[in-house]
Amino acid sequence: MDREQAYMRMLGATANMQWNVALILEAKAEEAEKARNWICNHVHTGTFPGDRTQLKQTLVVHDQMVETIEGITKMSQGIVSVLKAVLQKDGGESDSSGSDFHFGGGFGGGN
């Protein structure tokens, strides 16, 4: 397998991963909407014995949201590293800004 084929496989895997991230986010959005509706309809001031218990429960929900966001951020960083490996700047130097990356010769972008 030559370099171009390897890069195309990397891009294909990255596209599949992005699709799966989109599905995860869609499912999380639906879950969050259901949770919001339930909370708005069933959780009232009198539901919890005290403010401390209410605060603890709220923090649990927020911690779960933060964990989801952190996981998706790590996956996105992985995707960025794959794209940086495939997309190279002129002269083979890497640019952390990513502003002037372009496709190499085999990908139809030209030099």
PDB file of N, CA and C in Angstrom:
ATOM      1  N   MET A   1       0.854  -1.177   0.000  1.00  0.00           N
ATOM      2  CA  MET A   1       0.000   0.000   0.000  1.00  0.00           C
ATOM      3  C   MET A   1       0.897   1.237   0.000  1.00  0.00           C
ATOM      4  N   ASP A   2       0.624   2.132  -0.941  1.00  0.00           N
ATOM      5  CA  ASP A   2       1.435   3.337  -0.998  1.00  0.00           C
ATOM      6  C   ASP A   2       0.874   4.409  -0.062  1.00  0.00           C
ATOM      7  N   ARG A   3       1.583   5.499  -0.001  1.00  0.00           N
ATOM      8  CA  ARG A   3       1.248   6.571   0.941  1.00  0.00           C
ATOM      9  C   ARG A   3      -0.134   7.162   0.673  1.00  0.00           C
ATOM     10  N   GLU A   4      -0.462   7.356  -0.605  1.00  0.00           N
ATOM     11  CA  GLU A   4      -1.758   7.948  -0.940  1.00  0.00           C
ATOM     12  C   GLU A   4      -2.905   7.053  -0.471  1.00  0.00           C
ATOM     13  N   GLN A   5      -2.778   5.746  -0.680  1.00  0.00           N
ATOM     14  CA  GLN A   5      -3.816   4.821  -0.229  1.00  0.00           C
ATOM     15  C   GLN A   5      -3.931   4.828   1.297  1.00  0.00           C
ATOM     16  N   ALA A   6      -2.784   4.884   1.968  1.00  0.00           N
ATOM     17  CA  ALA A   6      -2.810   4.932   3.429  1.00  0.00           C
ATOM     18  C   ALA A   6      -3.514   6.194   3.915  1.00  0.00           C
ATOM     19  N   TYR A   7      -3.229   7.314   3.264  1.00  0.00           N
ATOM     20  CA  TYR A   7      -3.887   8.570   3.635  1.00  0.00           C
ATOM     21  C   TYR A   7      -5.387   8.502   3.372  1.00  0.00           C
ATOM     22  N   MET A   8      -5.758   7.897   2.251  1.00  0.00           N
ATOM     23  CA  MET A   8      -7.195   7.785   1.944  1.00  0.00           C
ATOM     24  C   MET A   8      -7.896   6.899   2.976  1.00  0.00           C
ATOM     25  N   ARG A   9      -7.235   5.836   3.412  1.00  0.00           N
ATOM     26  CA  ARG A   9      -7.818   4.991   4.457  1.00  0.00           C
ATOM     27  C   ARG A   9      -7.943   5.771   5.765  1.00  0.00           C
ATOM     28  N   MET A  10      -6.922   6.587   6.087  1.00  0.00           N
ATOM     29  CA  MET A  10      -6.990   7.402   7.299  1.00  0.00           C
ATOM     30  C   MET A  10      -8.153   8.380   7.220  1.00  0.00           C
ATOM     31  N   LEU A  11      -8.329   9.007   6.056  1.00  0.00           N
ATOM     32  CA  LEU A  11      -9.426   9.959   5.896  1.00  0.00           C
ATOM     33  C   LEU A  11     -10.778   9.255   5.955  1.00  0.00           C
ATOM     34  N   GLY A  12     -10.865   8.057   5.392  1.00  0.00           N
ATOM     35  CA  GLY A  12     -12.110   7.292   5.460  1.00  0.00           C
ATOM     36  C   GLY A  12     -12.465   6.930   6.897  1.00  0.00           C
ATOM     37  N   ALA A  13     -11.463   6.486   7.646  1.00  0.00           N
ATOM     38  CA  ALA A  13     -11.691   6.150   9.054  1.00  0.00           C
ATOM     39  C   ALA A  13     -12.085   7.396   9.843  1.00  0.00           C
ATOM     40  N   THR A  14     -11.466   8.515   9.517  1.00  0.00           N
ATOM     41  CA  THR A  14     -11.793   9.775  10.190  1.00  0.00           C
ATOM     42  C   THR A  14     -13.228  10.196   9.879  1.00  0.00           C
ATOM     43  N   ALA A  15     -13.630  10.031   8.636  1.00  0.00           N
ATOM     44  CA  ALA A  15     -15.009  10.372   8.260  1.00  0.00           C
ATOM     45  C   ALA A  15     -16.001   9.481   9.002  1.00  0.00           C
ATOM     46  N   ASN A  16     -15.696   8.195   9.122  1.00  0.00           N
ATOM     47  CA  ASN A  16     -16.566   7.289   9.879  1.00  0.00           C
ATOM     48  C   ASN A  16     -16.638   7.692  11.345  1.00  0.00           C
ATOM     49  N   MET A  17     -15.500   8.082  11.893  1.00  0.00           N
ATOM     50  CA  MET A  17     -15.487   8.507  13.289  1.00  0.00           C
ATOM     51  C   MET A  17     -16.324   9.776  13.470  1.00  0.00           C
ATOM     52  N   GLN A  18     -16.209  10.710  12.531  1.00  0.00           N
ATOM     53  CA  GLN A  18     -17.018  11.935  12.602  1.00  0.00           C
ATOM     54  C   GLN A  18     -18.500  11.606  12.537  1.00  0.00           C
ATOM     55  N   TRP A  19     -18.885  10.665  11.686  1.00  0.00           N
ATOM     56  CA  TRP A  19     -20.278  10.256  11.575  1.00  0.00           C
ATOM     57  C   TRP A  19     -20.762   9.694  12.905  1.00  0.00           C
ATOM     58  N   ASN A  20     -19.945   8.853  13.526  1.00  0.00           N
ATOM     59  CA  ASN A  20     -20.317   8.271  14.817  1.00  0.00           C
ATOM     60  C   ASN A  20     -20.417   9.330  15.910  1.00  0.00           C
ATOM     61  N   VAL A  21     -19.541  10.321  15.873  1.00  0.00           N
ATOM     62  CA  VAL A  21     -19.623  11.421  16.837  1.00  0.00           C
ATOM     63  C   VAL A  21     -20.943  12.168  16.638  1.00  0.00           C
ATOM     64  N   ALA A  22     -21.326  12.380  15.390  1.00  0.00           N
ATOM     65  CA  ALA A  22     -22.601  13.061  15.115  1.00  0.00           C
ATOM     66  C   ALA A  22     -23.775  12.261  15.660  1.00  0.00           C
ATOM     67  N   LEU A  23     -23.736  10.940  15.497  1.00  0.00           N
ATOM     68  CA  LEU A  23     -24.804  10.093  16.034  1.00  0.00           C
ATOM     69  C   LEU A  23     -24.843  10.150  17.564  1.00  0.00           C
ATOM     70  N   ILE A  24     -23.676  10.137  18.180  1.00  0.00           N
ATOM     71  CA  ILE A  24     -23.600  10.230  19.640  1.00  0.00           C
ATOM     72  C   ILE A  24     -24.189  11.554  20.111  1.00  0.00           C
ATOM     73  N   LEU A  25     -23.798  12.634  19.452  1.00  0.00           N
ATOM     74  CA  LEU A  25     -24.310  13.954  19.839  1.00  0.00           C
ATOM     75  C   LEU A  25     -25.823  14.046  19.654  1.00  0.00           C
ATOM     76  N   GLU A  26     -26.322  13.455  18.587  1.00  0.00           N
ATOM     77  CA  GLU A  26     -27.772  13.453  18.358  1.00  0.00           C
ATOM     78  C   GLU A  26     -28.494  12.697  19.471  1.00  0.00           C
ATOM     79  N   ALA A  27     -27.951  11.530  19.843  1.00  0.00           N
ATOM     80  CA  ALA A  27     -28.561  10.749  20.924  1.00  0.00           C
ATOM     81  C   ALA A  27     -28.478  11.495  22.253  1.00  0.00           C
ATOM     82  N   LYS A  28     -27.353  12.134  22.514  1.00  0.00           N
ATOM     83  CA  LYS A  28     -27.206  12.899  23.756  1.00  0.00           C
ATOM     84  C   LYS A  28     -28.169  14.084  23.783  1.00  0.00           C
ATOM     85  N   ALA A  29     -28.380  14.712  22.651  1.00  0.00           N
ATOM     86  CA  ALA A  29     -29.318  15.837  22.593  1.00  0.00           C
ATOM     87  C   ALA A  29     -30.737  15.376  22.898  1.00  0.00           C
ATOM     88  N   GLU A  30     -31.120  14.224  22.335  1.00  0.00           N
ATOM     89  CA  GLU A  30     -32.456  13.686  22.625  1.00  0.00           C
ATOM     90  C   GLU A  30     -32.581  13.317  24.098  1.00  0.00           C
ATOM     91  N   GLU A  31     -31.538  12.717  24.640  1.00  0.00           N
ATOM     92  CA  GLU A  31     -31.537  12.342  26.061  1.00  0.00           C
ATOM     93  C   GLU A  31     -31.634  13.579  26.946  1.00  0.00           C
ATOM     94  N   ALA A  32     -30.896  14.617  26.582  1.00  0.00           N
ATOM     95  CA  ALA A  32     -30.926  15.851  27.365  1.00  0.00           C
ATOM     96  C   ALA A  32     -32.302  16.512  27.300  1.00  0.00           C
ATOM     97  N   GLU A  33     -32.926  16.460  26.136  1.00  0.00           N
ATOM     98  CA  GLU A  33     -34.267  17.043  25.987  1.00  0.00           C
ATOM     99  C   GLU A  33     -35.280  16.298  26.848  1.00  0.00           C
ATOM    100  N   LYS A  34     -35.211  14.970  26.857  1.00  0.00           N
ATOM    101  CA  LYS A  34     -36.117  14.186  27.696  1.00  0.00           C
ATOM    102  C   LYS A  34     -35.874  14.479  29.175  1.00  0.00           C
ATOM    103  N   ALA A  35     -34.613  14.564  29.560  1.00  0.00           N
ATOM    104  CA  ALA A  35     -34.277  14.858  30.959  1.00  0.00           C
ATOM    105  C   ALA A  35     -34.775  16.247  31.342  1.00  0.00           C
ATOM    106  N   ARG A  36     -34.605  17.204  30.443  1.00  0.00           N
ATOM    107  CA  ARG A  36     -35.072  18.568  30.712  1.00  0.00           C
ATOM    108  C   ARG A  36     -36.578  18.592  30.911  1.00  0.00           C
ATOM    109  N   ASN A  37     -37.296  17.903  30.022  1.00  0.00           N
ATOM    110  CA  ASN A  37     -38.757  17.866  30.147  1.00  0.00           C
ATOM    111  C   ASN A  37     -39.185  17.221  31.463  1.00  0.00           C
ATOM    112  N   TRP A  38     -38.539  16.128  31.831  1.00  0.00           N
ATOM    113  CA  TRP A  38     -38.885  15.452  33.077  1.00  0.00           C
ATOM    114  C   TRP A  38     -38.585  16.350  34.280  1.00  0.00           C
ATOM    115  N   ILE A  39     -37.420  16.972  34.257  1.00  0.00           N
ATOM    116  CA  ILE A  39     -37.035  17.845  35.375  1.00  0.00           C
ATOM    117  C   ILE A  39     -38.009  19.015  35.498  1.00  0.00           C
ATOM    118  N   CYS A  40     -38.351  19.625  34.374  1.00  0.00           N
ATOM    119  CA  CYS A  40     -39.268  20.777  34.417  1.00  0.00           C
ATOM    120  C   CYS A  40     -40.645  20.394  34.935  1.00  0.00           C
ATOM    121  N   ASN A  41     -41.082  19.158  34.663  1.00  0.00           N
ATOM    122  CA  ASN A  41     -42.413  18.735  35.061  1.00  0.00           C
ATOM    123  C   ASN A  41     -42.475  18.060  36.426  1.00  0.00           C
ATOM    124  N   HIS A  42     -41.381  17.508  36.916  1.00  0.00           N
ATOM    125  CA  HIS A  42     -41.440  16.708  38.138  1.00  0.00           C
ATOM    126  C   HIS A  42     -40.576  17.211  39.287  1.00  0.00           C
ATOM    127  N   VAL A  43     -39.594  18.011  39.008  1.00  0.00           N
ATOM    128  CA  VAL A  43     -38.701  18.467  40.071  1.00  0.00           C
ATOM    129  C   VAL A  43     -39.106  19.878  40.488  1.00  0.00           C
ATOM    130  N   HIS A  44     -39.473  19.984  41.745  1.00  0.00           N
ATOM    131  CA  HIS A  44     -39.879  21.270  42.300  1.00  0.00           C
ATOM    132  C   HIS A  44     -39.084  21.514  43.576  1.00  0.00           C
ATOM    133  N   THR A  45     -39.262  22.671  44.147  1.00  0.00           N
ATOM    134  CA  THR A  45     -38.548  23.024  45.363  1.00  0.00           C
ATOM    135  C   THR A  45     -38.772  21.992  46.465  1.00  0.00           C
ATOM    136  N   GLY A  46     -39.963  21.469  46.573  1.00  0.00           N
ATOM    137  CA  GLY A  46     -40.278  20.517  47.623  1.00  0.00           C
ATOM    138  C   GLY A  46     -39.800  19.101  47.349  1.00  0.00           C
ATOM    139  N   THR A  47     -39.258  18.846  46.170  1.00  0.00           N
ATOM    140  CA  THR A  47     -38.804  17.503  45.805  1.00  0.00           C
ATOM    141  C   THR A  47     -37.597  17.074  46.626  1.00  0.00           C
ATOM    142  N   PHE A  48     -36.724  17.992  46.933  1.00  0.00           N
ATOM    143  CA  PHE A  48     -35.503  17.688  47.667  1.00  0.00           C
ATOM    144  C   PHE A  48     -35.646  18.137  49.116  1.00  0.00           C
ATOM    145  N   PRO A  49     -35.064  17.355  50.048  1.00  0.00           N
ATOM    146  CA  PRO A  49     -35.185  17.720  51.456  1.00  0.00           C
ATOM    147  C   PRO A  49     -34.446  19.006  51.815  1.00  0.00           C
ATOM    148  N   GLY A  50     -33.459  19.371  51.018  1.00  0.00           N
ATOM    149  CA  GLY A  50     -32.733  20.598  51.321  1.00  0.00           C
ATOM    150  C   GLY A  50     -31.984  21.104  50.100  1.00  0.00           C
ATOM    151  N   ASP A  51     -31.472  22.307  50.228  1.00  0.00           N
ATOM    152  CA  ASP A  51     -30.737  22.907  49.115  1.00  0.00           C
ATOM    153  C   ASP A  51     -29.480  22.118  48.784  1.00  0.00           C
ATOM    154  N   ARG A  52     -28.834  21.584  49.806  1.00  0.00           N
ATOM    155  CA  ARG A  52     -27.594  20.829  49.597  1.00  0.00           C
ATOM    156  C   ARG A  52     -27.844  19.596  48.722  1.00  0.00           C
ATOM    157  N   THR A  53     -28.925  18.881  48.965  1.00  0.00           N
ATOM    158  CA  THR A  53     -29.265  17.694  48.172  1.00  0.00           C
ATOM    159  C   THR A  53     -29.578  18.089  46.737  1.00  0.00           C
ATOM    160  N   GLN A  54     -30.299  19.186  46.570  1.00  0.00           N
ATOM    161  CA  GLN A  54     -30.623  19.668  45.233  1.00  0.00           C
ATOM    162  C   GLN A  54     -29.347  20.058  44.487  1.00  0.00           C
ATOM    163  N   LEU A  55     -28.426  20.717  45.166  1.00  0.00           N
ATOM    164  CA  LEU A  55     -27.167  21.118  44.555  1.00  0.00           C
ATOM    165  C   LEU A  55     -26.346  19.889  44.151  1.00  0.00           C
ATOM    166  N   LYS A  56     -26.300  18.872  45.024  1.00  0.00           N
ATOM    167  CA  LYS A  56     -25.546  17.655  44.700  1.00  0.00           C
ATOM    168  C   LYS A  56     -26.094  16.991  43.451  1.00  0.00           C
ATOM    169  N   GLN A  57     -27.404  16.889  43.348  1.00  0.00           N
ATOM    170  CA  GLN A  57     -28.023  16.256  42.186  1.00  0.00           C
ATOM    171  C   GLN A  57     -27.741  17.050  40.917  1.00  0.00           C
ATOM    172  N   THR A  58     -27.785  18.359  41.023  1.00  0.00           N
ATOM    173  CA  THR A  58     -27.484  19.214  39.879  1.00  0.00           C
ATOM    174  C   THR A  58     -26.044  19.030  39.432  1.00  0.00           C
ATOM    175  N   LEU A  59     -25.128  18.933  40.387  1.00  0.00           N
ATOM    176  CA  LEU A  59     -23.715  18.739  40.049  1.00  0.00           C
ATOM    177  C   LEU A  59     -23.470  17.394  39.371  1.00  0.00           C
ATOM    178  N   VAL A  60     -24.214  16.371  39.767  1.00  0.00           N
ATOM    179  CA  VAL A  60     -24.082  15.064  39.118  1.00  0.00           C
ATOM    180  C   VAL A  60     -24.449  15.173  37.635  1.00  0.00           C
ATOM    181  N   VAL A  61     -25.544  15.853  37.345  1.00  0.00           N
ATOM    182  CA  VAL A  61     -25.975  16.027  35.958  1.00  0.00           C
ATOM    183  C   VAL A  61     -24.929  16.808  35.173  1.00  0.00           C
ATOM    184  N   HIS A  62     -24.420  17.874  35.746  1.00  0.00           N
ATOM    185  CA  HIS A  62     -23.423  18.689  35.062  1.00  0.00           C
ATOM    186  C   HIS A  62     -22.119  17.920  34.866  1.00  0.00           C
ATOM    187  N   ASP A  63     -21.714  17.109  35.819  1.00  0.00           N
ATOM    188  CA  ASP A  63     -20.510  16.293  35.674  1.00  0.00           C
ATOM    189  C   ASP A  63     -20.643  15.329  34.503  1.00  0.00           C
ATOM    190  N   GLN A  64     -21.817  14.752  34.331  1.00  0.00           N
ATOM    191  CA  GLN A  64     -22.040  13.850  33.204  1.00  0.00           C
ATOM    192  C   GLN A  64     -21.921  14.599  31.882  1.00  0.00           C
ATOM    193  N   MET A  65     -22.442  15.794  31.846  1.00  0.00           N
ATOM    194  CA  MET A  65     -22.354  16.597  30.628  1.00  0.00           C
ATOM    195  C   MET A  65     -20.901  16.962  30.320  1.00  0.00           C
ATOM    196  N   VAL A  66     -20.154  17.320  31.351  1.00  0.00           N
ATOM    197  CA  VAL A  66     -18.750  17.677  31.163  1.00  0.00           C
ATOM    198  C   VAL A  66     -17.954  16.462  30.676  1.00  0.00           C
ATOM    199  N   GLU A  67     -18.223  15.277  31.214  1.00  0.00           N
ATOM    200  CA  GLU A  67     -17.534  14.071  30.770  1.00  0.00           C
ATOM    201  C   GLU A  67     -17.813  13.792  29.296  1.00  0.00           C
ATOM    202  N   THR A  68     -19.040  13.987  28.873  1.00  0.00           N
ATOM    203  CA  THR A  68     -19.391  13.785  27.469  1.00  0.00           C
ATOM    204  C   THR A  68     -18.639  14.768  26.586  1.00  0.00           C
ATOM    205  N   ILE A  69     -18.611  16.019  26.982  1.00  0.00           N
ATOM    206  CA  ILE A  69     -17.914  17.045  26.206  1.00  0.00           C
ATOM    207  C   ILE A  69     -16.417  16.745  26.151  1.00  0.00           C
ATOM    208  N   GLU A  70     -15.827  16.317  27.265  1.00  0.00           N
ATOM    209  CA  GLU A  70     -14.398  15.978  27.282  1.00  0.00           C
ATOM    210  C   GLU A  70     -14.100  14.813  26.346  1.00  0.00           C
ATOM    211  N   GLY A  71     -14.963  13.804  26.345  1.00  0.00           N
ATOM    212  CA  GLY A  71     -14.762  12.660  25.461  1.00  0.00           C
ATOM    213  C   GLY A  71     -14.815  13.053  24.001  1.00  0.00           C
ATOM    214  N   ILE A  72     -15.771  13.877  23.654  1.00  0.00           N
ATOM    215  CA  ILE A  72     -15.901  14.323  22.266  1.00  0.00           C
ATOM    216  C   ILE A  72     -14.724  15.213  21.888  1.00  0.00           C
ATOM    217  N   THR A  73     -14.241  16.019  22.822  1.00  0.00           N
ATOM    218  CA  THR A  73     -13.073  16.860  22.557  1.00  0.00           C
ATOM    219  C   THR A  73     -11.850  16.003  22.272  1.00  0.00           C
ATOM    220  N   LYS A  74     -11.657  14.934  23.047  1.00  0.00           N
ATOM    221  CA  LYS A  74     -10.515  14.041  22.808  1.00  0.00           C
ATOM    222  C   LYS A  74     -10.632  13.367  21.445  1.00  0.00           C
ATOM    223  N   MET A  75     -11.832  12.954  21.071  1.00  0.00           N
ATOM    224  CA  MET A  75     -12.018  12.348  19.750  1.00  0.00           C
ATOM    225  C   MET A  75     -11.726  13.369  18.654  1.00  0.00           C
ATOM    226  N   SER A  76     -12.145  14.595  18.852  1.00  0.00           N
ATOM    227  CA  SER A  76     -11.890  15.641  17.863  1.00  0.00           C
ATOM    228  C   SER A  76     -10.399  15.929  17.742  1.00  0.00           C
ATOM    229  N   GLN A  77      -9.677  15.891  18.847  1.00  0.00           N
ATOM    230  CA  GLN A  77      -8.230  16.089  18.801  1.00  0.00           C
ATOM    231  C   GLN A  77      -7.556  14.963  18.021  1.00  0.00           C
ATOM    232  N   GLY A  78      -8.078  13.746  18.157  1.00  0.00           N
ATOM    233  CA  GLY A  78      -7.564  12.635  17.370  1.00  0.00           C
ATOM    234  C   GLY A  78      -7.796  12.842  15.889  1.00  0.00           C
ATOM    235  N   ILE A  79      -8.978  13.351  15.554  1.00  0.00           N
ATOM    236  CA  ILE A  79      -9.291  13.632  14.155  1.00  0.00           C
ATOM    237  C   ILE A  79      -8.357  14.705  13.617  1.00  0.00           C
ATOM    238  N   VAL A  80      -8.085  15.714  14.419  1.00  0.00           N
ATOM    239  CA  VAL A  80      -7.178  16.784  13.989  1.00  0.00           C
ATOM    240  C   VAL A  80      -5.783  16.228  13.729  1.00  0.00           C
ATOM    241  N   SER A  81      -5.312  15.325  14.586  1.00  0.00           N
ATOM    242  CA  SER A  81      -3.978  14.772  14.370  1.00  0.00           C
ATOM    243  C   SER A  81      -3.918  13.947  13.094  1.00  0.00           C
ATOM    244  N   VAL A  82      -5.009  13.233  12.769  1.00  0.00           N
ATOM    245  CA  VAL A  82      -5.050  12.488  11.508  1.00  0.00           C
ATOM    246  C   VAL A  82      -5.017  13.454  10.338  1.00  0.00           C
ATOM    247  N   LEU A  83      -5.815  14.506  10.410  1.00  0.00           N
ATOM    248  CA  LEU A  83      -5.847  15.472   9.315  1.00  0.00           C
ATOM    249  C   LEU A  83      -4.516  16.195   9.162  1.00  0.00           C
ATOM    250  N   LYS A  84      -3.841  16.477  10.259  1.00  0.00           N
ATOM    251  CA  LYS A  84      -2.526  17.103  10.165  1.00  0.00           C
ATOM    252  C   LYS A  84      -1.526  16.179   9.495  1.00  0.00           C
ATOM    253  N   ALA A  85      -1.665  14.870   9.733  1.00  0.00           N
ATOM    254  CA  ALA A  85      -0.762  13.916   9.086  1.00  0.00           C
ATOM    255  C   ALA A  85      -1.024  13.846   7.589  1.00  0.00           C
ATOM    256  N   VAL A  86      -2.277  13.990   7.182  1.00  0.00           N
ATOM    257  CA  VAL A  86      -2.633  13.876   5.773  1.00  0.00           C
ATOM    258  C   VAL A  86      -2.396  15.182   5.031  1.00  0.00           C
ATOM    259  N   LEU A  87      -2.805  16.269   5.641  1.00  0.00           N
ATOM    260  CA  LEU A  87      -2.673  17.578   5.000  1.00  0.00           C
ATOM    261  C   LEU A  87      -1.340  18.177   5.391  1.00  0.00           C
ATOM    262  N   GLN A  88      -0.510  18.408   4.417  1.00  0.00           N
ATOM    263  CA  GLN A  88       0.825  18.918   4.716  1.00  0.00           C
ATOM    264  C   GLN A  88       1.018  20.276   4.080  1.00  0.00           C
ATOM    265  N   LYS A  89       1.759  21.103   4.783  1.00  0.00           N
ATOM    266  CA  LYS A  89       2.072  22.432   4.286  1.00  0.00           C
ATOM    267  C   LYS A  89       3.223  22.327   3.295  1.00  0.00           C
ATOM    268  N   ASP A  90       3.405  23.328   2.460  1.00  0.00           N
ATOM    269  CA  ASP A  90       4.520  23.346   1.508  1.00  0.00           C
ATOM    270  C   ASP A  90       5.828  23.121   2.240  1.00  0.00           C
ATOM    271  N   GLY A  91       6.667  22.302   1.669  1.00  0.00           N
ATOM    272  CA  GLY A  91       7.973  22.038   2.262  1.00  0.00           C
ATOM    273  C   GLY A  91       7.926  21.000   3.362  1.00  0.00           C
ATOM    274  N   GLY A  92       6.779  20.435   3.650  1.00  0.00           N
ATOM    275  CA  GLY A  92       6.676  19.388   4.665  1.00  0.00           C
ATOM    276  C   GLY A  92       6.687  19.899   6.086  1.00  0.00           C
ATOM    277  N   GLU A  93       6.701  21.215   6.275  1.00  0.00           N
ATOM    278  CA  GLU A  93       6.680  21.768   7.629  1.00  0.00           C
ATOM    279  C   GLU A  93       5.265  21.737   8.163  1.00  0.00           C
ATOM    280  N   SER A  94       5.120  21.565   9.474  1.00  0.00           N
ATOM    281  CA  SER A  94       3.781  21.609  10.051  1.00  0.00           C
ATOM    282  C   SER A  94       3.525  22.985  10.616  1.00  0.00           C
ATOM    283  N   ASP A  95       2.294  23.415  10.521  1.00  0.00           N
ATOM    284  CA  ASP A  95       1.877  24.720  11.018  1.00  0.00           C
ATOM    285  C   ASP A  95       0.781  24.500  12.040  1.00  0.00           C
ATOM    286  N   SER A  96       0.995  24.936  13.270  1.00  0.00           N
ATOM    287  CA  SER A  96       0.018  24.671  14.323  1.00  0.00           C
ATOM    288  C   SER A  96      -1.280  25.435  14.115  1.00  0.00           C
ATOM    289  N   SER A  97      -1.243  26.529  13.351  1.00  0.00           N
ATOM    290  CA  SER A  97      -2.476  27.289  13.136  1.00  0.00           C
ATOM    291  C   SER A  97      -3.402  26.577  12.172  1.00  0.00           C
ATOM    292  N   GLY A  98      -2.835  25.814  11.249  1.00  0.00           N
ATOM    293  CA  GLY A  98      -3.655  25.086  10.293  1.00  0.00           C
ATOM    294  C   GLY A  98      -4.323  25.982   9.268  1.00  0.00           C
ATOM    295  N   SER A  99      -3.900  27.242   9.174  1.00  0.00           N
ATOM    296  CA  SER A  99      -4.605  28.187   8.322  1.00  0.00           C
ATOM    297  C   SER A  99      -4.313  27.994   6.842  1.00  0.00           C
ATOM    298  N   ASP A 100      -3.096  27.559   6.466  1.00  0.00           N
ATOM    299  CA  ASP A 100      -2.808  27.437   5.044  1.00  0.00           C
ATOM    300  C   ASP A 100      -2.393  26.022   4.663  1.00  0.00           C
ATOM    301  N   PHE A 101      -3.057  25.035   5.221  1.00  0.00           N
ATOM    302  CA  PHE A 101      -2.881  23.664   4.774  1.00  0.00           C
ATOM    303  C   PHE A 101      -3.629  23.489   3.469  1.00  0.00           C
ATOM    304  N   HIS A 102      -3.123  22.590   2.639  1.00  0.00           N
ATOM    305  CA  HIS A 102      -3.845  22.278   1.404  1.00  0.00           C
ATOM    306  C   HIS A 102      -3.608  20.818   1.074  1.00  0.00           C
ATOM    307  N   PHE A 103      -4.404  20.322   0.137  1.00  0.00           N
ATOM    308  CA  PHE A 103      -4.239  18.945  -0.279  1.00  0.00           C
ATOM    309  C   PHE A 103      -2.988  18.811  -1.112  1.00  0.00           C
ATOM    310  N   GLY A 104      -2.285  17.707  -0.927  1.00  0.00           N
ATOM    311  CA  GLY A 104      -1.091  17.406  -1.715  1.00  0.00           C
ATOM    312  C   GLY A 104      -1.469  16.953  -3.103  1.00  0.00           C
ATOM    313  N   GLY A 105      -0.473  16.668  -3.931  1.00  0.00           N
ATOM    314  CA  GLY A 105      -0.665  16.345  -5.327  1.00  0.00           C
ATOM    315  C   GLY A 105      -1.669  15.259  -5.621  1.00  0.00           C
ATOM    316  N   GLY A 106      -1.659  14.130  -4.880  1.00  0.00           N
ATOM    317  CA  GLY A 106      -2.529  13.006  -5.175  1.00  0.00           C
ATOM    318  C   GLY A 106      -3.982  13.219  -4.807  1.00  0.00           C
ATOM    319  N   PHE A 107      -4.315  14.292  -4.161  1.00  0.00           N
ATOM    320  CA  PHE A 107      -5.685  14.507  -3.700  1.00  0.00           C
ATOM    321  C   PHE A 107      -6.431  15.539  -4.526  1.00  0.00           C
ATOM    322  N   GLY A 108      -5.873  15.969  -5.642  1.00  0.00           N
ATOM    323  CA  GLY A 108      -6.581  16.864  -6.540  1.00  0.00           C
ATOM    324  C   GLY A 108      -6.491  18.328  -6.146  1.00  0.00           C
ATOM    325  N   GLY A 109      -5.754  18.668  -5.120  1.00  0.00           N
ATOM    326  CA  GLY A 109      -5.655  20.063  -4.703  1.00  0.00           C
ATOM    327  C   GLY A 109      -4.535  20.795  -5.405  1.00  0.00           C
ATOM    328  N   GLY A 110      -3.552  20.058  -5.921  1.00  0.00           N
ATOM    329  CA  GLY A 110      -2.438  20.687  -6.587  1.00  0.00           C
ATOM    330  C   GLY A 110      -1.529  21.405  -5.617  1.00  0.00           C
ATOM    331  N   ASN A 111      -0.423  21.904  -6.122  1.00  0.00           N
ATOM    332  CA  ASN A 111       0.537  22.650  -5.290  1.00  0.00           C
ATOM    333  C   ASN A 111       0.511  24.095  -5.591  1.00  0.00           C
TER     334      ASN A 111
END
